[in-house]
Short mmCIF file of C-alpha atoms and ligand atoms in Angstrom, two decimals:
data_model
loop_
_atom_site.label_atom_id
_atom_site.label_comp_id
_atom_site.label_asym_id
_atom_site.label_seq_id
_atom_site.Cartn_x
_atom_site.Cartn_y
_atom_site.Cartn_z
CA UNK A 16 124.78 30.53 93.46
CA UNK A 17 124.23 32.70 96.97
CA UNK A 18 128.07 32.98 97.18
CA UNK A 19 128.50 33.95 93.27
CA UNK A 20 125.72 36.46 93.80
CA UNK A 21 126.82 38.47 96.55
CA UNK A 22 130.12 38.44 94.73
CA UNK A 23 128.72 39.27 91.03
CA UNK A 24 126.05 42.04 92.35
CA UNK A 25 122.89 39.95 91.35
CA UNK A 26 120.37 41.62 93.34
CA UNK A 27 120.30 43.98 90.85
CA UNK A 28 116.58 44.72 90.66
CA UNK A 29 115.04 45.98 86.48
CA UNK A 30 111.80 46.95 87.07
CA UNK A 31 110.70 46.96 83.95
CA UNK A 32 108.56 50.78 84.96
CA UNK A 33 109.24 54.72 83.72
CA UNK A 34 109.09 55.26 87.53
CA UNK A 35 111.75 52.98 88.55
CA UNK A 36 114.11 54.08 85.11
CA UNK A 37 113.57 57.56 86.45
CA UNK A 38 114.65 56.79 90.57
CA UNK A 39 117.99 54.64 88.85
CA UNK A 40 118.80 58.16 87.05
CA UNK A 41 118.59 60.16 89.99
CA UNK A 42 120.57 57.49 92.02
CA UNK A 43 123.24 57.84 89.01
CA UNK A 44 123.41 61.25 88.82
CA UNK A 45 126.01 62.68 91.37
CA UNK A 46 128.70 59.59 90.54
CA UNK A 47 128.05 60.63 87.03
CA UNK A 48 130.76 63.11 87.57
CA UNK A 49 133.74 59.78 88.09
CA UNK A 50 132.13 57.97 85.18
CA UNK A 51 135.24 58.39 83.01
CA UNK A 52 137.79 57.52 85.85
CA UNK A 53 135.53 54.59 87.25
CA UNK A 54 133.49 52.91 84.40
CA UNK A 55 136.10 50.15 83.27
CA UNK A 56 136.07 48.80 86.47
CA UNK A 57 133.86 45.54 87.28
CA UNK A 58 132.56 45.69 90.29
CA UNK A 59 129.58 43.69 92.45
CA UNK A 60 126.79 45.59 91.79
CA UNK A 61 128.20 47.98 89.65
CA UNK A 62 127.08 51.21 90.79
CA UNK A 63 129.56 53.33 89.05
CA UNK A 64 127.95 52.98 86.14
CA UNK A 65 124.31 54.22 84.81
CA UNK A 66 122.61 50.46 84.80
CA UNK A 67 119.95 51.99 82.62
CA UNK A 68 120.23 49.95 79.24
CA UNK A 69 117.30 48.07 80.10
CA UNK A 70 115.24 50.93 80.06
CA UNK A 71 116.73 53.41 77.74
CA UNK A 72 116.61 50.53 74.97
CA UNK A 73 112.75 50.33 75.42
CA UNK A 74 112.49 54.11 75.83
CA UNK A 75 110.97 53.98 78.79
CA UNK A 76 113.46 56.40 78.88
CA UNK A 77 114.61 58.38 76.48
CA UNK A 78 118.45 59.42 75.67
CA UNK A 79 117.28 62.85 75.59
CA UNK A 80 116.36 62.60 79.10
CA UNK A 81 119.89 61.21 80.57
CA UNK A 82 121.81 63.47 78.24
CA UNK A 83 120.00 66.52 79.52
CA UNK A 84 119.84 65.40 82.84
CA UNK A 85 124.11 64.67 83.12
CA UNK A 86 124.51 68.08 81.53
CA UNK A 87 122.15 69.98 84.35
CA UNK A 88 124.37 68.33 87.24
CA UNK A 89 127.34 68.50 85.28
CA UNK A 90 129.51 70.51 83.36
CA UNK A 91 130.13 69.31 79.71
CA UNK A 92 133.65 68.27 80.65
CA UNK A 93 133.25 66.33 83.09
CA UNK A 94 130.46 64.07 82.25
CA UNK A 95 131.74 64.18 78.48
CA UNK A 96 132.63 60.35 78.06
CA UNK A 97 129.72 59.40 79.76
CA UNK A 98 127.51 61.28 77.47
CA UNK A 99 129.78 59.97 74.62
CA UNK A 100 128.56 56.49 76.05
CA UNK A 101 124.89 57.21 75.80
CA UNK A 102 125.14 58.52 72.29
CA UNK A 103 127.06 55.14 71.23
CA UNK A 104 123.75 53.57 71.86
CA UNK A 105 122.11 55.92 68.90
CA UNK A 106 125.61 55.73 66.64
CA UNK A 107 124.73 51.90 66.58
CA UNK A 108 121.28 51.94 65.69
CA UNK A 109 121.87 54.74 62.80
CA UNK A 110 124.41 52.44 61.52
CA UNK A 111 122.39 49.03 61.57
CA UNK A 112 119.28 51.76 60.01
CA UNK A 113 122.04 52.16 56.55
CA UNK A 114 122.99 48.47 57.23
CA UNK A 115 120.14 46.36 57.88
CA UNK A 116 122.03 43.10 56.69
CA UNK A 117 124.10 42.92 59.32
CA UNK A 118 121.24 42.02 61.23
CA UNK A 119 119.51 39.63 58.86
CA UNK A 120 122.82 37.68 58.32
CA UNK A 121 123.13 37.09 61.55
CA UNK A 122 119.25 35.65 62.16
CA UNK A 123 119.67 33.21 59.66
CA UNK A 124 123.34 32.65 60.85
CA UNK A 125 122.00 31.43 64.46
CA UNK A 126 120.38 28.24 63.74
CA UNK A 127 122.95 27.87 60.63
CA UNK A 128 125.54 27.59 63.19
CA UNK A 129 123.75 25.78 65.65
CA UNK A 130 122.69 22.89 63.77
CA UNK A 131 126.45 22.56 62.42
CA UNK A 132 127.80 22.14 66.11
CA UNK A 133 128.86 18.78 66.57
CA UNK A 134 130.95 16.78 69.29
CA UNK A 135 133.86 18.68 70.94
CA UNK A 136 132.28 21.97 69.67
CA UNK A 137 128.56 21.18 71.06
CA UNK A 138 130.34 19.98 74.31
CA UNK A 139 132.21 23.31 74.21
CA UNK A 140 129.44 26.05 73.63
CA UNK A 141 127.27 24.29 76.09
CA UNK A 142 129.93 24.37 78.87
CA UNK A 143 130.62 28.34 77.77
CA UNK A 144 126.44 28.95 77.88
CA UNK A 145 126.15 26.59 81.44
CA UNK A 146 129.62 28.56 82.62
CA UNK A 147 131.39 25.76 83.24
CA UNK A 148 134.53 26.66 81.69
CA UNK A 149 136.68 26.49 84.28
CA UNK A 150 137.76 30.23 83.26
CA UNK A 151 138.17 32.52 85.90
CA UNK A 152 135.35 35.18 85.31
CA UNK A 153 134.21 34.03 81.83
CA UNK A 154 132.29 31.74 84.18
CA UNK A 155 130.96 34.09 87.10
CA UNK A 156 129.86 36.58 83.94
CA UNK A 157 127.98 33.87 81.69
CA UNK A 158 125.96 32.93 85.05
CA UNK A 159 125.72 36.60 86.23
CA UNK A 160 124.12 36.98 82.64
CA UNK A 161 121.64 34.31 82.82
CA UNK A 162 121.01 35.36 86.78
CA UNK A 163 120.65 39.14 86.38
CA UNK A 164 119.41 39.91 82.37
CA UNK A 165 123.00 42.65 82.63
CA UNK A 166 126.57 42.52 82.63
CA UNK A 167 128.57 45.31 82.92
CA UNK A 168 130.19 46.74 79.75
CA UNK A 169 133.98 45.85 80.19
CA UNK A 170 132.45 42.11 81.33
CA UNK A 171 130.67 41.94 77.78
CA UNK A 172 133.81 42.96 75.84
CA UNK A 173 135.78 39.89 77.71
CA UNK A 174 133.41 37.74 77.40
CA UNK A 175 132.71 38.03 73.38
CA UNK A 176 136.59 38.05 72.82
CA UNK A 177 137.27 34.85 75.29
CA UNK A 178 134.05 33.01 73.61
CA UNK A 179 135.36 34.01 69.66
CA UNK A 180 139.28 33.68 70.03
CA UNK A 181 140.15 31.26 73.10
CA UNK A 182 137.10 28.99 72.70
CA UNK A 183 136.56 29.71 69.03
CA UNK A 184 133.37 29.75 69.52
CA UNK A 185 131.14 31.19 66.57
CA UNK A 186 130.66 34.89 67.43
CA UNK A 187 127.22 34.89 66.20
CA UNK A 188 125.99 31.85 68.72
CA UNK A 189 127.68 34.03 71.57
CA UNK A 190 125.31 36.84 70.23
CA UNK A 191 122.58 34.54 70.57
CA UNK A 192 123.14 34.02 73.58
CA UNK A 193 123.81 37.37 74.60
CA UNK A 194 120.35 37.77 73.19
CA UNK A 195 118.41 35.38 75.02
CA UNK A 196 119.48 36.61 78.35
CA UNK A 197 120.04 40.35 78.33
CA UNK A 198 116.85 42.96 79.50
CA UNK A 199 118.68 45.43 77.06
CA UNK A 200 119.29 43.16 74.61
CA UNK A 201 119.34 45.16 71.47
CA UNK A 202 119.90 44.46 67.78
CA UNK A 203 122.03 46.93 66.82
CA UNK A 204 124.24 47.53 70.28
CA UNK A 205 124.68 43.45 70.69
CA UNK A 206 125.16 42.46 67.00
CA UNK A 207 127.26 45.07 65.70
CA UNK A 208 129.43 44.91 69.35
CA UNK A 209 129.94 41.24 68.90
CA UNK A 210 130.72 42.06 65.26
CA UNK A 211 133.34 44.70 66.77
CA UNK A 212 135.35 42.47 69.49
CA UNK A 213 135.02 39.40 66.13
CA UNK A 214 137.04 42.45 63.75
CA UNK A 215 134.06 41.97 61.39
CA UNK A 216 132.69 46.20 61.98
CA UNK A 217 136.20 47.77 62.34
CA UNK A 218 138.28 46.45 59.05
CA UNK A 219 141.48 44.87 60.73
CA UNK A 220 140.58 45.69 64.79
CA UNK A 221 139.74 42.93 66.99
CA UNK A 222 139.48 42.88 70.90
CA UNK A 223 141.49 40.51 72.72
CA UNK A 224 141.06 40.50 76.46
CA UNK A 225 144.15 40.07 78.69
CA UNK A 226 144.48 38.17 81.49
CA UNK A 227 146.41 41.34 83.42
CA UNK A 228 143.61 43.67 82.23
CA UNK A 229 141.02 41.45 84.07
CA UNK A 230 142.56 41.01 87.16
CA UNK A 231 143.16 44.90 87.11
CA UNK A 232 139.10 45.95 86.43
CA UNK A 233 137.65 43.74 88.33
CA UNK A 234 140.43 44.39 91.59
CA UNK A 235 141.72 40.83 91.30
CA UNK A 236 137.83 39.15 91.73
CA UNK A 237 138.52 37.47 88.09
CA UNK A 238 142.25 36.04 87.32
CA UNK A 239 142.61 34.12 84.69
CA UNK A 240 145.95 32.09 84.39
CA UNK A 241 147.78 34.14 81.58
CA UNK A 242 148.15 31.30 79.33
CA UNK A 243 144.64 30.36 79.49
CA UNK A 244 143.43 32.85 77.14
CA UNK A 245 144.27 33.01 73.43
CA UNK A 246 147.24 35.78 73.04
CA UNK A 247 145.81 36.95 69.69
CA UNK A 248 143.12 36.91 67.57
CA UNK A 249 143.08 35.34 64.23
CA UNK A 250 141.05 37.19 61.23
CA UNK A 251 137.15 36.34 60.54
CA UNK A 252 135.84 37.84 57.41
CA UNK A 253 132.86 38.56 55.24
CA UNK A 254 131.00 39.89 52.08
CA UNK A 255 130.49 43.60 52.58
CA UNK A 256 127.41 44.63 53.72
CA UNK A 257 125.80 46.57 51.29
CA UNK A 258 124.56 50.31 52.56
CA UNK A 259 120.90 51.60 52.21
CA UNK A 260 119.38 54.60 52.88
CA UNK A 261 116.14 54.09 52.73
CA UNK A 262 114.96 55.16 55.59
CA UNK A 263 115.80 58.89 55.68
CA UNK A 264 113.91 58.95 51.87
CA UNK A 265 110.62 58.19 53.88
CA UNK A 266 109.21 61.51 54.30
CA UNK A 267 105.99 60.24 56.03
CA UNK A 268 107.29 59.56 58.64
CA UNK A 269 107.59 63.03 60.11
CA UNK A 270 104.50 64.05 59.17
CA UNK A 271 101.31 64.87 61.08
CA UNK A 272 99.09 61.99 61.86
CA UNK A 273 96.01 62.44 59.88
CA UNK A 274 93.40 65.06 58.93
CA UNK A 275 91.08 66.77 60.92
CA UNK A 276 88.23 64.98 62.38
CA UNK A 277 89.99 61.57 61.20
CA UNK A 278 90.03 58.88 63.99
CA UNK A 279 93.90 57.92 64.51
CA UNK A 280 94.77 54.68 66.60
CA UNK A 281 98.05 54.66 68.37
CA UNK A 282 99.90 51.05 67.99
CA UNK A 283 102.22 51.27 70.98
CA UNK A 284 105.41 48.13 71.21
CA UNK A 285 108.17 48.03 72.65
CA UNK A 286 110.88 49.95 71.25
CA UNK A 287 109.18 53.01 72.55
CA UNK A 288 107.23 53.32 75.82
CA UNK A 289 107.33 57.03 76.41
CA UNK A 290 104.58 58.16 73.71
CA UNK A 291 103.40 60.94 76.05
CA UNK A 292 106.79 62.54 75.60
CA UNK A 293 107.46 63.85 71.51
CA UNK A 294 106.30 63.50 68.48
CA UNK A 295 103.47 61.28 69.16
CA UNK A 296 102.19 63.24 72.64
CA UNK A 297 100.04 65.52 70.78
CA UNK A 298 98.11 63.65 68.64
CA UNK A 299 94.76 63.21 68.40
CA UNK A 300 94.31 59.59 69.39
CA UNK A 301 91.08 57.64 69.73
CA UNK A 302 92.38 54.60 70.78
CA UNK A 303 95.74 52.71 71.89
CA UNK A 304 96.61 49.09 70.95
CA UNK A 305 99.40 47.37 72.93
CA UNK A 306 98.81 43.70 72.67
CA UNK A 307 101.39 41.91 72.93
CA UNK A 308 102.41 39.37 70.03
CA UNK A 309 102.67 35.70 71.47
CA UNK A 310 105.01 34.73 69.55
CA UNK A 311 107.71 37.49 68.66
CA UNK A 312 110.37 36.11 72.12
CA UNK A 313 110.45 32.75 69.78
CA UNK A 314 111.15 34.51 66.70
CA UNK A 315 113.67 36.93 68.34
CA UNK A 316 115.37 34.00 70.35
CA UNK A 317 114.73 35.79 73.47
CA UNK A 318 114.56 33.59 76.88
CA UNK A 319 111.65 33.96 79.22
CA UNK A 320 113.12 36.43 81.39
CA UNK A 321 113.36 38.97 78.50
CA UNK A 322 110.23 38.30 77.20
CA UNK A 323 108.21 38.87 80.64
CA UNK A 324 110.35 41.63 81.17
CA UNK A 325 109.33 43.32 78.05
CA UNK A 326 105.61 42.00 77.99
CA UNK A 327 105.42 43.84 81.91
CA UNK A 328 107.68 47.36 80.17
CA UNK A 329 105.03 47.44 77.54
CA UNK A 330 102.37 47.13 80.32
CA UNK A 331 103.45 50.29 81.75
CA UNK A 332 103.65 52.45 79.01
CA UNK A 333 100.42 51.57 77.97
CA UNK A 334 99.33 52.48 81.22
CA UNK A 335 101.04 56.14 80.63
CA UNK A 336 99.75 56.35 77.08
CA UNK A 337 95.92 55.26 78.11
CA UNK A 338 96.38 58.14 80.59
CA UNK A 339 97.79 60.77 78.32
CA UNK A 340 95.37 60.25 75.47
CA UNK A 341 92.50 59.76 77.63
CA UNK A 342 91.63 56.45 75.96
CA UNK A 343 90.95 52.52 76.98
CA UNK A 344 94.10 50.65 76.03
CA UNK A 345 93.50 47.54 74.56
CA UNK A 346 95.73 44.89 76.03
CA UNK A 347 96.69 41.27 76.29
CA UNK A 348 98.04 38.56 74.01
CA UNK A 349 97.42 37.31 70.26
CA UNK A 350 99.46 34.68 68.26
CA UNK A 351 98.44 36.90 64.96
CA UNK A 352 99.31 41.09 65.40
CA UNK A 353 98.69 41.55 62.31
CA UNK A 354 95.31 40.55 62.05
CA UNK A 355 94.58 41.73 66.01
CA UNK A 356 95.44 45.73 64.52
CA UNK A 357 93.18 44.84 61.83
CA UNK A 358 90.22 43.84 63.82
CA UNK A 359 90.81 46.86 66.06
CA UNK A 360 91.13 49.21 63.65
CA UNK A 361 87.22 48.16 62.53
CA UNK A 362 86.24 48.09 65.41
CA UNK A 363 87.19 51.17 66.64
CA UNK A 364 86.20 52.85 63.26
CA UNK A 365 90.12 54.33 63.33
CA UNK A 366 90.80 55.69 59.66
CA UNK A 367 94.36 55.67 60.26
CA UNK A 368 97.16 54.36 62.69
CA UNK A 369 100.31 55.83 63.97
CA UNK A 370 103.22 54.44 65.80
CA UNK A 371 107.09 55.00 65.94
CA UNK A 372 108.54 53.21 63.51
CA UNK A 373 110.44 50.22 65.17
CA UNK A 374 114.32 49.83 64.60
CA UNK A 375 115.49 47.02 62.46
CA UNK A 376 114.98 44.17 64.49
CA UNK A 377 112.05 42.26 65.57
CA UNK A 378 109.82 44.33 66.81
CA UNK A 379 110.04 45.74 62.72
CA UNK A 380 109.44 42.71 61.73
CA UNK A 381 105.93 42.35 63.23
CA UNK A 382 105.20 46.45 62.00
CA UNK A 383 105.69 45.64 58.27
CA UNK A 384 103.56 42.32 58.61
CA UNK A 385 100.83 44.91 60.59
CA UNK A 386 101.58 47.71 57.29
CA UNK A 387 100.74 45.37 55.12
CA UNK A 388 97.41 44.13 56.48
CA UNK A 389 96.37 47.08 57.09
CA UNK A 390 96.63 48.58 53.99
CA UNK A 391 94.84 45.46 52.87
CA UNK A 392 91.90 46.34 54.82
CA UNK A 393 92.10 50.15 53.90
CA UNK A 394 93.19 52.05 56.93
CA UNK A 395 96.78 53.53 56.66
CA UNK A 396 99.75 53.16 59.00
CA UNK A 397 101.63 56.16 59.30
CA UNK A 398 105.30 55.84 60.93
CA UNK A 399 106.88 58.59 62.88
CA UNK A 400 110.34 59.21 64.10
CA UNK A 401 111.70 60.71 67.07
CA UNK A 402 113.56 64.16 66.08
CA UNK A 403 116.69 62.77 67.92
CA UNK A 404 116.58 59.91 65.24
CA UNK A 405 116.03 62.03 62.46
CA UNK A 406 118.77 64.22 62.78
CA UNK A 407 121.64 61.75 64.07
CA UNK A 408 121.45 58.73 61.90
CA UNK A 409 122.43 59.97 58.89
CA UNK A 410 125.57 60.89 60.46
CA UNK A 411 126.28 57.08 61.27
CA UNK A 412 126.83 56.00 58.44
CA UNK A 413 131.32 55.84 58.72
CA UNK A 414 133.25 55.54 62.25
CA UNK A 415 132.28 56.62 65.69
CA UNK A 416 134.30 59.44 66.25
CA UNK A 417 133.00 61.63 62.67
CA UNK A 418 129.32 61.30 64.34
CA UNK A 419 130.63 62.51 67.81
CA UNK A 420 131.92 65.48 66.84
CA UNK A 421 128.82 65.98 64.58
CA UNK A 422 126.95 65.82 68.00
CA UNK A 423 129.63 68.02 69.77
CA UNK A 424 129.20 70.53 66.55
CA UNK A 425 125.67 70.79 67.21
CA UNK A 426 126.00 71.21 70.91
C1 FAD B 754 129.50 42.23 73.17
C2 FAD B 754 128.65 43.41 73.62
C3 FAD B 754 127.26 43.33 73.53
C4 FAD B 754 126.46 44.41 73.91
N1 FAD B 754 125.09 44.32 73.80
C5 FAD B 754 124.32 45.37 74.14
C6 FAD B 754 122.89 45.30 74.02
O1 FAD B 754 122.33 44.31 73.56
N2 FAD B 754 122.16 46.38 74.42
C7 FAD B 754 122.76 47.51 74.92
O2 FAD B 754 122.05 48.46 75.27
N3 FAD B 754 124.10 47.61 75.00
C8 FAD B 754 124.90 46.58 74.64
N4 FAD B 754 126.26 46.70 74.75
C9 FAD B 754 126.83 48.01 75.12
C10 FAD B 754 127.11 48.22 76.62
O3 FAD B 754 127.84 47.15 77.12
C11 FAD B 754 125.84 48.42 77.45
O4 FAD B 754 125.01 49.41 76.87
C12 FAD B 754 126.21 48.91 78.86
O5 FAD B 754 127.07 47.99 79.48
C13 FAD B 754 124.94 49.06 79.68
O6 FAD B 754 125.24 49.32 81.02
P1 FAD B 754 125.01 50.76 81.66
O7 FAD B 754 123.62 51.19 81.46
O8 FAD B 754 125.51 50.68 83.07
O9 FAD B 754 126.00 51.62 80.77
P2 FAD B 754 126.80 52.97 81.00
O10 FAD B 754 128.23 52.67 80.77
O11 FAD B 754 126.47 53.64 82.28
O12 FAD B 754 126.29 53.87 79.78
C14 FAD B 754 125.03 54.57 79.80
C15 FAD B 754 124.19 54.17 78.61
O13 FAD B 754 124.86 54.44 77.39
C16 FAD B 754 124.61 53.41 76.43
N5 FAD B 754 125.87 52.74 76.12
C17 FAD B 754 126.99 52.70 76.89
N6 FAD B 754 127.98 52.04 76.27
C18 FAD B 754 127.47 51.63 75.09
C19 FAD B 754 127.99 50.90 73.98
N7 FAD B 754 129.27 50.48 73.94
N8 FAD B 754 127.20 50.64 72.93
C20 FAD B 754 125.91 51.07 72.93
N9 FAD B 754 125.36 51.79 73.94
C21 FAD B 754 126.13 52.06 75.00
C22 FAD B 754 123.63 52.44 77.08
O14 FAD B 754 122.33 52.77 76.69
C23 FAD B 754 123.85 52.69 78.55
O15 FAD B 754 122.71 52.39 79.33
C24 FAD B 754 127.08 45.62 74.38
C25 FAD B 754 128.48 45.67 74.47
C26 FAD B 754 129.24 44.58 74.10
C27 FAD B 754 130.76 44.70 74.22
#
């Protein structure tokens, strides 16, 4: 593993902080400039690209930030396509916002498709998961995965389309697994790119990596014999997915926390850990909750890498938001959120509580389960979303390139 390491870049180092999402940007910033000439390539270490998904997909910080900061260095043109990257990231979610099935399909696909692996086929996806292959690079990247929690982007994209259309592997178990070991793991950006490479989000366009385009990005590291990957893809198809729009109805959620003299309670997860920047920074709040739920990395499928990772992310912006508000944070672990929010709530006499809303995903999951028990119990949970949200998801509702210049239109 030493040898595969030094090749692969694994001492990449997440720390799961604000403070160290903040140093990586400044790093970034002045190769930001050869992003679009350099990012396809896979190198060790890969520091032509940002490395920040870890941290912008628990806002530790936000796209805002590394949008504004590119375009300070830079001029527009020449940091366009990597700002055209970073707003991927919020095309995605708006899109899995108006399409929640997509996600739910594929949770109750995973264990669906696990269960009906038998034989050859179990033999197969374990060898793909343990990287033992015996194809060039697919195995270095499903190790570097599992070592480092990050592959880079080009990596990913060979990887899905090697795992759906030369192992025919189900697409959704190599999502899974995607899931399990990635610190930016992220339900929208994995599902719906794994639903991309498998043709399944663009009707009729399917990725198929090449063994020439391989040895090219990664500078010959990775050379698969040509005939050892599948030449084409074959078609995979579904029900559509119905749209919804429910979200953008829910006026509440831009509104202001509570009335005067009310005492608000800030529940603070995961999906955002930069509350003292925004919406939420000038509230009134009384108290801060950021216990973390016990069981959520078993529901989600996440590996214990990702879940300590994200337990010690939520750590630190509770630190931040106990020192913003001026408040105790309460902390630790419960097998029961729900009823933890509750308790706190009395306790704390809080009238109300306010949070972002999470994303579809699991971190939602456990906020309706909290809505609803505390609206048993009388104290009201008001959701908030970040402006950026509010203004660019509608727009992702058709193809990629309508919401970009809807972004470019704005300015
Ligand atoms: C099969 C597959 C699964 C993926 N799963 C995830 C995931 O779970 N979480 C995740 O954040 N990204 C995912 N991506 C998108 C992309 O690969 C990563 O965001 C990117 O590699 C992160 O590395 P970076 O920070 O160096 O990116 P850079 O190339 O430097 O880009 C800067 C930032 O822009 C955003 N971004 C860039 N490309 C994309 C993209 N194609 N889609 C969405 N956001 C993008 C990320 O937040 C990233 O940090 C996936 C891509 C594929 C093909």
């Amino acid at each position: 593993m030493a040898a595969l390491g030094a090749r692969m870049g694994m001492t990449i180092n997440f720390k799961p902080t604000r403070a160290a999402a903040q140093a990586r940007l400044a790093e970034f910033l002045p190769a930001a400039g050869a992003y679009a000439a350099e990012r396809n390539f896979v190198r060790p270490g890969n520091d032509h690209v940002a490395r920040l998904s870890p941290w912008l997909q628990k806002r530790l910080l936000l796209e805002s930030e590394v949008v504004a900061a590119a375009r300070a260095r830079w001029t527009f043109p020449a940091v366009e396509k990597f700002v055209q990257e970073v707003y991927w990231r919020t095309y995605w979610k708006g899109w899995l916002e108006q399409r929640p099935a997509a996600w739910t399909r594929w949770t109750e696909a995973v264990p669906r498709r696990r269960d009906g692996l038998r034989g050859e086929r179990r033999s197969a996806w374990e060898a793909a998961c343990a990287g033992r292959t015996g194809i060039a690079g697919f195995d270095d990247w499903a190790r570097e995965l599992v070592a480092t929690g990050y592959l880079h982007n080009h990596a990913r994209m060979w990887f899905a389309s090697i795992w759906i259309f030369t192992l025919r592997l189900p697409w959704e178990l190599g999502a899974a697994f995607f899931f399990e070991h990635l610190l930016d793991g992220d339900a929208a950006s994995n599902t719906l790119s794994w639903r991309w490479v498998a043709g399944l989000q663009t009707a009729g366009k399917t990725y198929v990596a090449r063994a020439d385009n391989i040895a090219h990005y990664t500078e010959g590291r990775c050379a698969p014999a040509a005939g050892q990957l599948a030449p084409a893809a074959f078609a995979i198809t579904e029900e559509p997915l119905l749209k919804v729009a429910a979200w953008t109805e829910a006026g509440s959620w831009s509104a202001a926390a509570g009335g005067a003299g009310e005492r608000v309670g800030l529940w603070l997860h995961a999906e955002d850990l930069a509350v003292e920047i925004g919406e939420l920074a000038g509230e009134n709040v009384a108290s801060v909750n950021a216990v973390w739920p016990t069981g959520i990395a078993g529901r989600a499928g996440w590996g214990e890498s990702v879940a300590g990772w994200t337990r010690a992310a939520l750590g630190d912006g509770a630190t931040r938001a106990g020192a913003h508000f001026g408040v105790v944070v309460m902390g630790g672990a419960t097998d029961d959120l729900a009823a933890e929010l509750v308790e706190w709530a009395k306790t704390q006499g809080l009238r109300r509580v306010v949070a972002y809303r999470p994303f579809v995903g699991p971190w939602l999951d456990e906020g309706l389960a909290a809505e609803r028990a505390l609206g048993a119990a009388g104290v009201a949970l008001t959701w908030r979303r970040r402006a950026w949200d509010t203004e660019l998801f509608p727009h992702a509702g058709r193809g990629y390139f309508p919401f970009w210049e809807r972004v470019k239109a704005a300015g």
